CSV table of C-alpha atoms and ligand atoms in Angstrom, one decimal:
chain,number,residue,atom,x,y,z
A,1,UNK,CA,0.0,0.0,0.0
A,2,UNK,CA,3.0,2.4,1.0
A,3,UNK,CA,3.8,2.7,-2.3
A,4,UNK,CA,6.1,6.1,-1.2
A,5,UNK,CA,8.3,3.5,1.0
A,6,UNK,CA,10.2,3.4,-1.9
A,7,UNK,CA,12.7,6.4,-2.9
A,8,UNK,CA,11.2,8.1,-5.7
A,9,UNK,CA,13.2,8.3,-8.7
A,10,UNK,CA,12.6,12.1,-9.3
A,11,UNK,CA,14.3,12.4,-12.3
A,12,UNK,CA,12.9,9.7,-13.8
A,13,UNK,CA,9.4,10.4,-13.0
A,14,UNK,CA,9.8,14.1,-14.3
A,15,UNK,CA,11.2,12.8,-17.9
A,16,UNK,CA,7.8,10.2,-18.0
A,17,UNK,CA,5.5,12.9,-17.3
A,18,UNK,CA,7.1,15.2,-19.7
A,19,UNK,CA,7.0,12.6,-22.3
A,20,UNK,CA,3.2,12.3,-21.5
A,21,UNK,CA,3.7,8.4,-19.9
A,22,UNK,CA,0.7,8.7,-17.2
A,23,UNK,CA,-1.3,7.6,-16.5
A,24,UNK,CA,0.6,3.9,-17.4
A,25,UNK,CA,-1.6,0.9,-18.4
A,26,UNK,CA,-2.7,0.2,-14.5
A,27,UNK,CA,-4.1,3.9,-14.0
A,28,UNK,CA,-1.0,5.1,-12.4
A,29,UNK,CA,0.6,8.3,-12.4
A,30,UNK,CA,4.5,7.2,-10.8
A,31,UNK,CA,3.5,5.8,-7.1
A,32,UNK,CA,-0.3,8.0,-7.7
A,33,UNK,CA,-3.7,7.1,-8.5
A,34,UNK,CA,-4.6,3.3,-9.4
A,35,UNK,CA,-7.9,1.8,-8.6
A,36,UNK,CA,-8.7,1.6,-4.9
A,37,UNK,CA,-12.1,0.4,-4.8
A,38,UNK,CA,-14.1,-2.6,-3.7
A,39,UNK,CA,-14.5,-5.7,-5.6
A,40,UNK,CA,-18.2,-5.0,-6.2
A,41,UNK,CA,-17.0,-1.8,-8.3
A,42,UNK,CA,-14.1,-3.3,-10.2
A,43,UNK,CA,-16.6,-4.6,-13.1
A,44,UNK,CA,-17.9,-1.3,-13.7
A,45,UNK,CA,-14.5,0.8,-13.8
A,46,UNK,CA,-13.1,-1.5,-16.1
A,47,UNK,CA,-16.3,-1.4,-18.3
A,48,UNK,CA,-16.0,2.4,-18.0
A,49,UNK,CA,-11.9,2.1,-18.9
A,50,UNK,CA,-12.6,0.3,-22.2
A,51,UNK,CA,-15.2,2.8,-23.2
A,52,UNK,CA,-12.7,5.8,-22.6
A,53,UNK,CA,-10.2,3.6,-24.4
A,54,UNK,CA,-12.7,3.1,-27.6
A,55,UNK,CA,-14.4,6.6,-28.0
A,56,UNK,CA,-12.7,9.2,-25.8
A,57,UNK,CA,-10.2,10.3,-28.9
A,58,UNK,CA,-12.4,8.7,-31.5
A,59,UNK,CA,-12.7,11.4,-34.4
A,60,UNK,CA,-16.7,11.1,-34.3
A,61,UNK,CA,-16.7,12.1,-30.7
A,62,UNK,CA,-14.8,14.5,-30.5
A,63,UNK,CA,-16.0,16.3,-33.2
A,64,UNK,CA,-19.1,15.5,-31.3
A,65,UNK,CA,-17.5,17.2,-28.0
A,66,UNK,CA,-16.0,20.1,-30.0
A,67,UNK,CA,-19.0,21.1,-31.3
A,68,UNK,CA,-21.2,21.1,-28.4
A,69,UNK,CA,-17.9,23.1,-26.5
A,70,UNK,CA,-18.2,26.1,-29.8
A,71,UNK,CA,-22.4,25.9,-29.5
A,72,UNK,CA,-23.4,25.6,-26.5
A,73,UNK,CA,-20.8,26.3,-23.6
A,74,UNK,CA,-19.5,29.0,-25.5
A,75,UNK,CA,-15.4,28.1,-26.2
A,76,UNK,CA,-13.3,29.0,-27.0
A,77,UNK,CA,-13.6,31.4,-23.8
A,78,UNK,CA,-11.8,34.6,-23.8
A,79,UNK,CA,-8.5,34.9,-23.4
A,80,UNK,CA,-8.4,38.5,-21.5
A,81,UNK,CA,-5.0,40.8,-20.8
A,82,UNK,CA,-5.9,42.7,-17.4
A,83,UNK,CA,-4.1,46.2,-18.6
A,84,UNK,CA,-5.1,47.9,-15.0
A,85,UNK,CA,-4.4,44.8,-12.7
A,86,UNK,CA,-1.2,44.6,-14.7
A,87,UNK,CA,0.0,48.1,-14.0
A,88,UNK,CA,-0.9,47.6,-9.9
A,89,UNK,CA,1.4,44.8,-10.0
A,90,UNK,CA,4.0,45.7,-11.8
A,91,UNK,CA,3.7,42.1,-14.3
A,92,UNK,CA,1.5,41.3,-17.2
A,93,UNK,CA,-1.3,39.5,-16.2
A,94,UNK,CA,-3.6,37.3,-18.6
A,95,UNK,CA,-6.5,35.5,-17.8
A,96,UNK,CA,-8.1,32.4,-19.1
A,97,UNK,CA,-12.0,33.3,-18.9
A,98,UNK,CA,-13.7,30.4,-18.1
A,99,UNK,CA,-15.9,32.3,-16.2
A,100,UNK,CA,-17.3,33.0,-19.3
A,101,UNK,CA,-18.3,29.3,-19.8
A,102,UNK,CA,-22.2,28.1,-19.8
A,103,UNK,CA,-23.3,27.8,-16.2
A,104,UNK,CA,-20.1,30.1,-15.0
A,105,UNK,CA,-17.4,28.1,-14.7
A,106,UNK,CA,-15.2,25.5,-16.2
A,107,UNK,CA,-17.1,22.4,-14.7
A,108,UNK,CA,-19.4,22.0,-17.6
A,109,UNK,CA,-16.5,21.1,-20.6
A,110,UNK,CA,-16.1,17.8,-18.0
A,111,UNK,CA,-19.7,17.4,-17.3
A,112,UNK,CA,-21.1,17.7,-21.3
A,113,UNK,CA,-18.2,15.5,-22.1
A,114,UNK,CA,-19.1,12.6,-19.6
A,115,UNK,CA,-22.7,12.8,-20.7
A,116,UNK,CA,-21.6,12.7,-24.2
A,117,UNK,CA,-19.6,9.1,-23.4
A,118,UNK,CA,-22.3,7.9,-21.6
A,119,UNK,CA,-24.7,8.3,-24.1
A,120,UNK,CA,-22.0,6.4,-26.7
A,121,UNK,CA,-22.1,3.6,-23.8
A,122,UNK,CA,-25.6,3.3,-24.0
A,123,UNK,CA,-26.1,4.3,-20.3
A,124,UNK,CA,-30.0,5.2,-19.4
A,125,UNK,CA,-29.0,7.4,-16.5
A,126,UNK,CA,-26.6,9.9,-15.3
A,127,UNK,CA,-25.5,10.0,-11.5
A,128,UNK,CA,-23.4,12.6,-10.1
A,129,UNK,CA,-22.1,14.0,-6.9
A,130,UNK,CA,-22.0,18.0,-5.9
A,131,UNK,CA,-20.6,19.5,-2.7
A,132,UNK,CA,-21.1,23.3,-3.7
A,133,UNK,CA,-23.8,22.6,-6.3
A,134,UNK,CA,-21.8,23.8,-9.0
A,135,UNK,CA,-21.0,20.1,-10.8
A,136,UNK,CA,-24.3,19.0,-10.2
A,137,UNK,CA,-25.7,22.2,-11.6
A,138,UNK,CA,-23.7,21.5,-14.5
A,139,UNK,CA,-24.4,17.5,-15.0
A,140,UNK,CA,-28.4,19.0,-14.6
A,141,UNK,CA,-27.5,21.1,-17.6
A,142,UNK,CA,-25.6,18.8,-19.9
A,143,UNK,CA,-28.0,16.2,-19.3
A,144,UNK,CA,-30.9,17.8,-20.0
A,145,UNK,CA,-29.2,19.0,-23.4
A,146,UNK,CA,-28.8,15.4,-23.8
A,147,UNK,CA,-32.3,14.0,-23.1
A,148,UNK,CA,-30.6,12.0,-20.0
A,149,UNK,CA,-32.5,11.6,-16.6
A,150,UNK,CA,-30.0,12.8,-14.0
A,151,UNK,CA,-30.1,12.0,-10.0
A,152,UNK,CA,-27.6,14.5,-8.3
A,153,UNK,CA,-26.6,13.1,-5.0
A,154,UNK,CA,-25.9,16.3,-2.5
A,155,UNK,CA,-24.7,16.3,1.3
A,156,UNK,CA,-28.3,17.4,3.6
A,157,UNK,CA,-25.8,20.1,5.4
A,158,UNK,CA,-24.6,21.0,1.8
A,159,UNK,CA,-28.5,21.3,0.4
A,160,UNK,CA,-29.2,23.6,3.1
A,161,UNK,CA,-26.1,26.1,2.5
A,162,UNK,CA,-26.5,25.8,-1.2
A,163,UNK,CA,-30.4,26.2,-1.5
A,164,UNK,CA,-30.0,28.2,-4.5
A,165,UNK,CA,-28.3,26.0,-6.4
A,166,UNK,CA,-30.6,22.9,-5.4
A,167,UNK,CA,-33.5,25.4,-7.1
A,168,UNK,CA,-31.4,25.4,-10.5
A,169,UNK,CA,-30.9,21.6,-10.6
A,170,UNK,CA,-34.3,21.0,-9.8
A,171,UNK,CA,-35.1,23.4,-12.9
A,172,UNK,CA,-32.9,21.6,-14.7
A,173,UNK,CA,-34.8,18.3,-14.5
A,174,UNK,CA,-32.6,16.7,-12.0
A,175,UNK,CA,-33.6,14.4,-9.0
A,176,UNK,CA,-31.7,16.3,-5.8
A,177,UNK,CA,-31.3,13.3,-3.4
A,178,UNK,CA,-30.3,14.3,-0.4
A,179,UNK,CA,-27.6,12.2,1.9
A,180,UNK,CA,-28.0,11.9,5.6
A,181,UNK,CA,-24.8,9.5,6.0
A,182,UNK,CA,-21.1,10.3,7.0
A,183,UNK,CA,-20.4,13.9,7.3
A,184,UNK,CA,-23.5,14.6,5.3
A,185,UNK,CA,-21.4,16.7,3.1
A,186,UNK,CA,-19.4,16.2,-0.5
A,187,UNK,CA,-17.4,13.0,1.0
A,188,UNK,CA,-20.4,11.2,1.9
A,189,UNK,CA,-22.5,12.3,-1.5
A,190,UNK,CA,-19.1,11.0,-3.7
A,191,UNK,CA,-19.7,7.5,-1.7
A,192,UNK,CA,-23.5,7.7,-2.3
A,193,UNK,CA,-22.9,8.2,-5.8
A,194,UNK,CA,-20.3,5.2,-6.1
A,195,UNK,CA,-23.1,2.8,-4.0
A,196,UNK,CA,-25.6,4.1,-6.8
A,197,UNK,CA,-23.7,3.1,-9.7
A,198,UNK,CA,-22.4,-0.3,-8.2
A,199,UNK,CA,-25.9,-1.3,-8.3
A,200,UNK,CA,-26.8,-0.9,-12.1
A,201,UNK,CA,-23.4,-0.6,-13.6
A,202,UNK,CA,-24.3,-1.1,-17.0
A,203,UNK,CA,-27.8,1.5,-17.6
A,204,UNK,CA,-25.9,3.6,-15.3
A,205,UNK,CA,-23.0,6.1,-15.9
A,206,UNK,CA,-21.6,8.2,-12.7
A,207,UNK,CA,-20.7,11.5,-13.7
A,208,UNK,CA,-17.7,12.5,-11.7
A,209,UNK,CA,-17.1,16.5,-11.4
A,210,UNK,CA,-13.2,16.5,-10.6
A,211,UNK,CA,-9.8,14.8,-11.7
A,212,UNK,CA,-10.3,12.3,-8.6
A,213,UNK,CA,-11.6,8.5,-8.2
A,214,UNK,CA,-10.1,5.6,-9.4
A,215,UNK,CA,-8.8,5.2,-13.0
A,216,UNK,CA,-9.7,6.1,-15.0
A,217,UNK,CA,-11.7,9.5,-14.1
A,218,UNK,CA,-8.4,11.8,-13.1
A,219,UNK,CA,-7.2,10.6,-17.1
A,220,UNK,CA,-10.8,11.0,-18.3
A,221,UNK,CA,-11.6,14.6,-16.9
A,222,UNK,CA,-7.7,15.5,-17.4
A,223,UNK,CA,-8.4,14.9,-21.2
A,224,UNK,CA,-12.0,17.0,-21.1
A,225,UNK,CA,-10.4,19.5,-19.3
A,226,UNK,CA,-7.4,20.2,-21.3
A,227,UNK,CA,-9.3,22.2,-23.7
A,228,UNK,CA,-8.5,25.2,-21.3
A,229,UNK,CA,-4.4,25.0,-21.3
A,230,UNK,CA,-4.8,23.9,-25.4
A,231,UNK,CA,-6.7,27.2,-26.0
A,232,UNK,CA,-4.6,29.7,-23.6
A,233,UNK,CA,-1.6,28.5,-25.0
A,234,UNK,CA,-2.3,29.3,-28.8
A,235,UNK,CA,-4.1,32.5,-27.7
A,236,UNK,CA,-0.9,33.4,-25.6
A,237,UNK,CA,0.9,32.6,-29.0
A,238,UNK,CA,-1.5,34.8,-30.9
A,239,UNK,CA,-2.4,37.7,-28.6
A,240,UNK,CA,1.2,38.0,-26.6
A,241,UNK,CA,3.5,36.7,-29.2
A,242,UNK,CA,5.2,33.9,-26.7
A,243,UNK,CA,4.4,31.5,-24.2
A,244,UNK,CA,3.6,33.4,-20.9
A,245,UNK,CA,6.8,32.8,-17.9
A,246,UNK,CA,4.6,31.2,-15.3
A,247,UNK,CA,0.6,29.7,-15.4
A,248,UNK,CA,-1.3,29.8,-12.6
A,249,UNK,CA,-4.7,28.2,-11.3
A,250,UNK,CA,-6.8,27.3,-8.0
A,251,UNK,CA,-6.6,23.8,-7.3
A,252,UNK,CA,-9.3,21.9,-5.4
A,253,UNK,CA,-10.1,18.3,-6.3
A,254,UNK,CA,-7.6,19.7,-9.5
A,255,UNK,CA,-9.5,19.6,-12.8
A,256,UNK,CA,-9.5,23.6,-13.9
A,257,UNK,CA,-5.7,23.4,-12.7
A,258,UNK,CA,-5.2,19.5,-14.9
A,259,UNK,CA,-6.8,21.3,-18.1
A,260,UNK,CA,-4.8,24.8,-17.5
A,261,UNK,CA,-1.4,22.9,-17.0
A,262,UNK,CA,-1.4,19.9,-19.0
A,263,UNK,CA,-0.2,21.9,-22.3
A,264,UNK,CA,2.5,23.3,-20.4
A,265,UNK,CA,4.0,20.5,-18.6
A,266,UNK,CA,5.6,20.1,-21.5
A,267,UNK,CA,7.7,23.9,-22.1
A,268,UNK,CA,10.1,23.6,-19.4
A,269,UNK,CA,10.6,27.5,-19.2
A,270,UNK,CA,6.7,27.8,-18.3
A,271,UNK,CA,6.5,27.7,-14.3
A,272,UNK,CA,3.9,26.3,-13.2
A,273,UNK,CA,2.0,27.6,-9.8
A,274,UNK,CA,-0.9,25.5,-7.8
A,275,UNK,CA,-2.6,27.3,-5.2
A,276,UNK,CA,-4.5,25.7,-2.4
A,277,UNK,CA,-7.2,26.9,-0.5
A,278,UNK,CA,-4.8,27.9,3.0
A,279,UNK,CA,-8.2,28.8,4.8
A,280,UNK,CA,-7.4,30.6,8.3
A,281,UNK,CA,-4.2,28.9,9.1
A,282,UNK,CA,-1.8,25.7,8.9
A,283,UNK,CA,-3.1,23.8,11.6
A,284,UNK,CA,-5.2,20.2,10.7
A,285,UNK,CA,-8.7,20.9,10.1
A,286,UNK,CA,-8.1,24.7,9.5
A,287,UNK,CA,-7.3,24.7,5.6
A,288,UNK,CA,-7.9,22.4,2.4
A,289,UNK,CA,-4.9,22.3,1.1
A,290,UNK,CA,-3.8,19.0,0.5
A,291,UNK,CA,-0.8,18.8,-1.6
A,292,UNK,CA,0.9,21.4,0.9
A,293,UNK,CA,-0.1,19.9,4.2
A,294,UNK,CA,-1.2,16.6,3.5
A,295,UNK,CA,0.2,13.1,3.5
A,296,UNK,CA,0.0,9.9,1.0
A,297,UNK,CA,-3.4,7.5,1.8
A,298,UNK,CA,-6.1,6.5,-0.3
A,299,UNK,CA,-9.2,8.6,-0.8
A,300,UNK,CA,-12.2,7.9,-3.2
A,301,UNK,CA,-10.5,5.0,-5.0
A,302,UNK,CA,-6.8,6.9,-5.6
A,303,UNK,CA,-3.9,6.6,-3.6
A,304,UNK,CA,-3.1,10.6,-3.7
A,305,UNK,CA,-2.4,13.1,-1.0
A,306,UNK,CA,-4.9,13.7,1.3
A,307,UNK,CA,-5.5,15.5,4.9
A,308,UNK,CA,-5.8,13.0,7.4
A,309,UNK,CA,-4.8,12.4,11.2
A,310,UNK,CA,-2.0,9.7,12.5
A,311,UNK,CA,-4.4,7.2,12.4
A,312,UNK,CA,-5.5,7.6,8.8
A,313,UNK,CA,-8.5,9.6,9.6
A,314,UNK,CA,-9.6,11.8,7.0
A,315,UNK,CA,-10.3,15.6,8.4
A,316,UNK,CA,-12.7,18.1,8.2
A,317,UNK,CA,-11.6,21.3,6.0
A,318,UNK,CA,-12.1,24.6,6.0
A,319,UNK,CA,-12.6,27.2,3.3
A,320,UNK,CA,-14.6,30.2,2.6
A,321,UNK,CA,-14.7,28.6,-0.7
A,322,UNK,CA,-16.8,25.8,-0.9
A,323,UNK,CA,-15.3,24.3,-4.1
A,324,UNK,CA,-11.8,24.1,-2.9
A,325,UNK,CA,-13.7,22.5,0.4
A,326,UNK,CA,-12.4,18.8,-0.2
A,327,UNK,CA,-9.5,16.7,1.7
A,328,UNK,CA,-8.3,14.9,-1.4
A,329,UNK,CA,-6.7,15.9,-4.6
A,330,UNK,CA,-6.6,14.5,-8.1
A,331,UNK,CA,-3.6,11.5,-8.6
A,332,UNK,CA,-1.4,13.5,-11.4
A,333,UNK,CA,-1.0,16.6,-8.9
A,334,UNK,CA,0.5,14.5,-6.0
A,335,UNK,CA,3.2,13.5,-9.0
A,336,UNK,CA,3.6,17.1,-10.3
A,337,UNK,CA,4.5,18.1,-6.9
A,338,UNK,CA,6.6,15.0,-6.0
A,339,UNK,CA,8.6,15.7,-9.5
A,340,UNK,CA,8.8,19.6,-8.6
A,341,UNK,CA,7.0,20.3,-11.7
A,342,UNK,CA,4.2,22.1,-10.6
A,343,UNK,CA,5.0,24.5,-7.4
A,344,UNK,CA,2.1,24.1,-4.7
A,345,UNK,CA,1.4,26.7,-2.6
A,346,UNK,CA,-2.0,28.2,-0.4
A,347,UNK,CA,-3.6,31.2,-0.3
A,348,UNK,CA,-6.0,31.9,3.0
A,349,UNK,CA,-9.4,32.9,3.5
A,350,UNK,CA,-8.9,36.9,4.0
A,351,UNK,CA,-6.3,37.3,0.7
A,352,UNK,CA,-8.6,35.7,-1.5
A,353,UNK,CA,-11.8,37.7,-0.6
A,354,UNK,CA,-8.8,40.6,-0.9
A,355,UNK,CA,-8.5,39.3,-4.2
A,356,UNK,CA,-12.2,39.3,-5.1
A,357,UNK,CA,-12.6,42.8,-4.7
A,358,UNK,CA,-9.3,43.5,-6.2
A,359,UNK,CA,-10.0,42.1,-9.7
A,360,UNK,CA,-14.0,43.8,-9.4
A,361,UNK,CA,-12.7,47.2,-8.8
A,362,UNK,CA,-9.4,47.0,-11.4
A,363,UNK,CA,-11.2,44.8,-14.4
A,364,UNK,CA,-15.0,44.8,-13.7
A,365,UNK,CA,-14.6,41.1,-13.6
A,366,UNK,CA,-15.9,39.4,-10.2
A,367,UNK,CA,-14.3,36.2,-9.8
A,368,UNK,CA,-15.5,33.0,-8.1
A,369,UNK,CA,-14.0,32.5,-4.5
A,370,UNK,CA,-12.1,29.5,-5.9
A,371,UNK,CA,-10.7,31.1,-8.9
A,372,UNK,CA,-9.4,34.5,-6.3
A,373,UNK,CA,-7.0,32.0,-4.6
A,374,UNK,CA,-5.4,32.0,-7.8
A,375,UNK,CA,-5.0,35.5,-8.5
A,376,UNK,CA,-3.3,35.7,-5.1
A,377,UNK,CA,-0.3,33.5,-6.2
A,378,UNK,CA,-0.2,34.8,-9.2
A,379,UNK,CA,-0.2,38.2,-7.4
A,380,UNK,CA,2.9,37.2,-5.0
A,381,UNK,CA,4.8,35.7,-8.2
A,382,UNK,CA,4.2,39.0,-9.4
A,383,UNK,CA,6.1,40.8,-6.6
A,384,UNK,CA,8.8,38.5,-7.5
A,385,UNK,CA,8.9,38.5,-11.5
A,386,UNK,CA,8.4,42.7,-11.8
A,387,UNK,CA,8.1,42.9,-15.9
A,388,UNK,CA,7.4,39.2,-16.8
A,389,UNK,CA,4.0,37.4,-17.8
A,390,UNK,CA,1.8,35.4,-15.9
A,391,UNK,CA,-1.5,33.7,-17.6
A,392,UNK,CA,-4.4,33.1,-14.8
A,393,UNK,CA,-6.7,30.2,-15.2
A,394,UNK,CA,-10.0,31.9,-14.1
A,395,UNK,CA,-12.0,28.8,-13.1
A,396,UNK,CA,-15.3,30.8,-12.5
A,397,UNK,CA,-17.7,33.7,-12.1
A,398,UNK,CA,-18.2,35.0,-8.6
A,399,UNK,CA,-22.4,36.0,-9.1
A,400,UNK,CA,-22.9,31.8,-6.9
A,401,UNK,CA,-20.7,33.8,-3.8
A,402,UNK,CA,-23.0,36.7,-3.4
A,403,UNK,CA,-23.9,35.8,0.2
A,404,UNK,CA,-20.7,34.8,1.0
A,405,UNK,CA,-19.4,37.8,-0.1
A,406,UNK,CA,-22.1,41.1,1.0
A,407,UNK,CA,-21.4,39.6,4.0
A,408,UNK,CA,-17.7,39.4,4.2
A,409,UNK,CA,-17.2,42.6,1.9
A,410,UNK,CA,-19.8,45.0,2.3
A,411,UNK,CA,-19.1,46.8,5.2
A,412,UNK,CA,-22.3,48.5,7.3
A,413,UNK,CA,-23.3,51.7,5.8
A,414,UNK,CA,-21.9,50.9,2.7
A,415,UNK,CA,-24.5,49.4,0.5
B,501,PLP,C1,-15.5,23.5,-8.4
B,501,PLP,C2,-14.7,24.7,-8.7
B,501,PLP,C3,-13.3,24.7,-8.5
B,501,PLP,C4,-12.5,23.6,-7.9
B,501,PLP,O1,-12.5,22.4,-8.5
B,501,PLP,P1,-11.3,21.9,-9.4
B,501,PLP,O2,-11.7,20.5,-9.7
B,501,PLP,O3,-10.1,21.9,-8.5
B,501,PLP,O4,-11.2,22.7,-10.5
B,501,PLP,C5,-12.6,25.9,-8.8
B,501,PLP,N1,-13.2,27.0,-9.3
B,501,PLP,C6,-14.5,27.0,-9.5
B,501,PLP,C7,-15.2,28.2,-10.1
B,501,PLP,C8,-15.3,25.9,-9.2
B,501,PLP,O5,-16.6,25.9,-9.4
């Protein structure tokens, strides 16, 4: 099970994922990912793996994805140079506008590319899990452009703090079941989910929003996701005439940061920046940010990293923003970091509402909580690279944080 008892051979592992190796045949990125998950499930990942394998890269579908990504969610998104934001701090920022995407941020390229392989696999229902609400409100979208009857399974505390959003799924068309097990939150809706599609594997597909699970979902949403680093790239290319010095995005279970990088990994001169949601401090149960804090175990059917106690417990997080409000990450970012590829870092609670306001006020865009954590790092490699260029992933729009945020921002006598 240790599978980091073993020295890693760093250099190595950095050449493979360069050279595009992972995942390797058994759904590993170096000593990360595999296929942790009881024998009940096996039958219906491998199913799922041989249907990646067949159509994922067929020509039909993805000119089938393609054109529902240019009709219907609106790519390719704006690529956006912040000329004010730049001038504050003293680099050039870009940003990658995925909060320009259909339903406001990048979750739906994942979710109207699962639903379009399960409909190739003949599946008769969608189910997916949603912490936030933001990937089930996306599944509920993409399946109802589908024709697909979709059962979103959602943590009871979670309904209750994310009412609005249970409103627009219902809209949708989807079944909002809520889950009174575990911590009655995202962890407990992700098992849910897994027990639902155990028991009809083949009518059933399970539509996973981030690059976590077993194999192969951190490859499959890598692949749906990448759409965002393919198109910044050749808009850097077009727009600023090179590559940008250093890329930067939020990362939560990892799949706006997967799509954003995964172009770059290969342009050694690109840095490449991960920021973590650093809550209100360092200590266990205070942050979510794995890859900095947290230690090697198995979470959701990956071995990863992953916040947990001594004795393997998993622990509660903490963030102001819900969808970086997870104690796992995806498989290939516990590699990036072990290979020093990708730099992780965390941004806390205060800085990122900071940030919030900051972007509002300089570009009259206001960003999602998540995607703020990111414009802090890039902010502090800023203060570091006075002159250079730094491309943003912004994951999403900030309208879902409202509450969050007139209470946090808006101080009395000011609205
Ligand atoms: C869900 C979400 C995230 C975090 O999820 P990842 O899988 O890490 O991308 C980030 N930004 C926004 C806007 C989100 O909705």
């Amino acid at each position: 099970m240790n599978a980091l008892a073993k020295p890693l051979d760093k250099a190595r592992l950095l050449a493979d994922l360069v050279a595009g190796k992972y995942p390797d045949a058994r759904g590993r990125f170096g000593p990360f990912g595999g296929r942790y998950v009881p024998e009940t499930l096996i039958p219906a990942v491998e199913r799922l793996e041989r249907g990646v394998r067949a159509h994922l890269h067929a020509p039909d579908f993805q000119a089938e994805f393609s054109g529902q990504l240019r009709s219907w969610v609106g790519r390719p998104t704006a690529l956006t140079y912040a000329a004010r934001l730049s001038a504050l701090w003293g680099a050039r920022v870009w940003l990658k506008r995925e909060d320009l995407a259909h339903t406001g941020a990048h979750k739906i390229n994942n979710a109207i590319g699962q639903a379009l392989l399960a409909k190739r696999l003949g599946a008769k229902r969608i189910v997916a899990e949603t912490g936030a609400g933001q990937h089930g409100v996306a599944s509920a979208a993409a399946c109802a452009r589908l024709g697909l009857p979709c059962t979103v399974y959602m943590g009871a505390i979670d309904m209750e703090r994310q009412a609005p959003n249970v409103g627009r799924m219902r809209l949708l068309g989807a079944t909002v079941v809520p889950v009174t097990s575990g911590d009655q939150t995202l962890r407990a809706a992700i098992d849910e989910a897994m027990r639902a599609w155990v028991a009809d594997p083949t009518d059933t597909f399970y539509l996973l929003g981030s690059a976590v699970g077993p194999h192969p979902y951190p490859y499959l949403v890598r692949e749906l996701q990448a759409v965002i680093g393919r198109e910044a790239r050749e808009q850097m290319l077009a727009s600023a005439g090179a590559l940008p010095d250093a890329v930067v995005a939020c990362v939560g279970g990892g799949s706006n940061s997967i799509g954003a990088f995964h172009a770059f990994v290969p342009d050694a001169q690109v840095e490449i920046l991960g920021i973590e949601a650093g809550g209100r401090g360092s200590g266990l149960g205070d942050n979510a940010a794995t890859v900095s804090y947290g230690t090697p175990g198995v979470l959701h059917g990956a071995y990863s990293m992953l916040l947990q106690n001594d004795d393997g417990q998993i622990q509660e997080t903490h963030s102001v923003s819900a969808g970086l409000d997870y104690p796992g990450v995806g498989p290939e970012h516990a590699l990036l970091a072990a290979t020093g590829r990708v730099q992780y870092s965390s941004a806390g609670d205060a800085e990122a509402l900071a940030a919030v306001e900051t972007l509002s006020r300089q570009e009259g865009i206001l960003p999602a909580l998540e995607s703020a954590h990111a414009l802090v790092g890039a902010q502090r490699w800023a203060r570091a690279n006075q002159g250079r260029t730094v491309l943003v992933c912004l994951s999403g729009r900030g309208d879902k944080d409202m509450a969050t945020l007139l209470q946090m921002l808006v101080k009395p006598g000011q609205a």
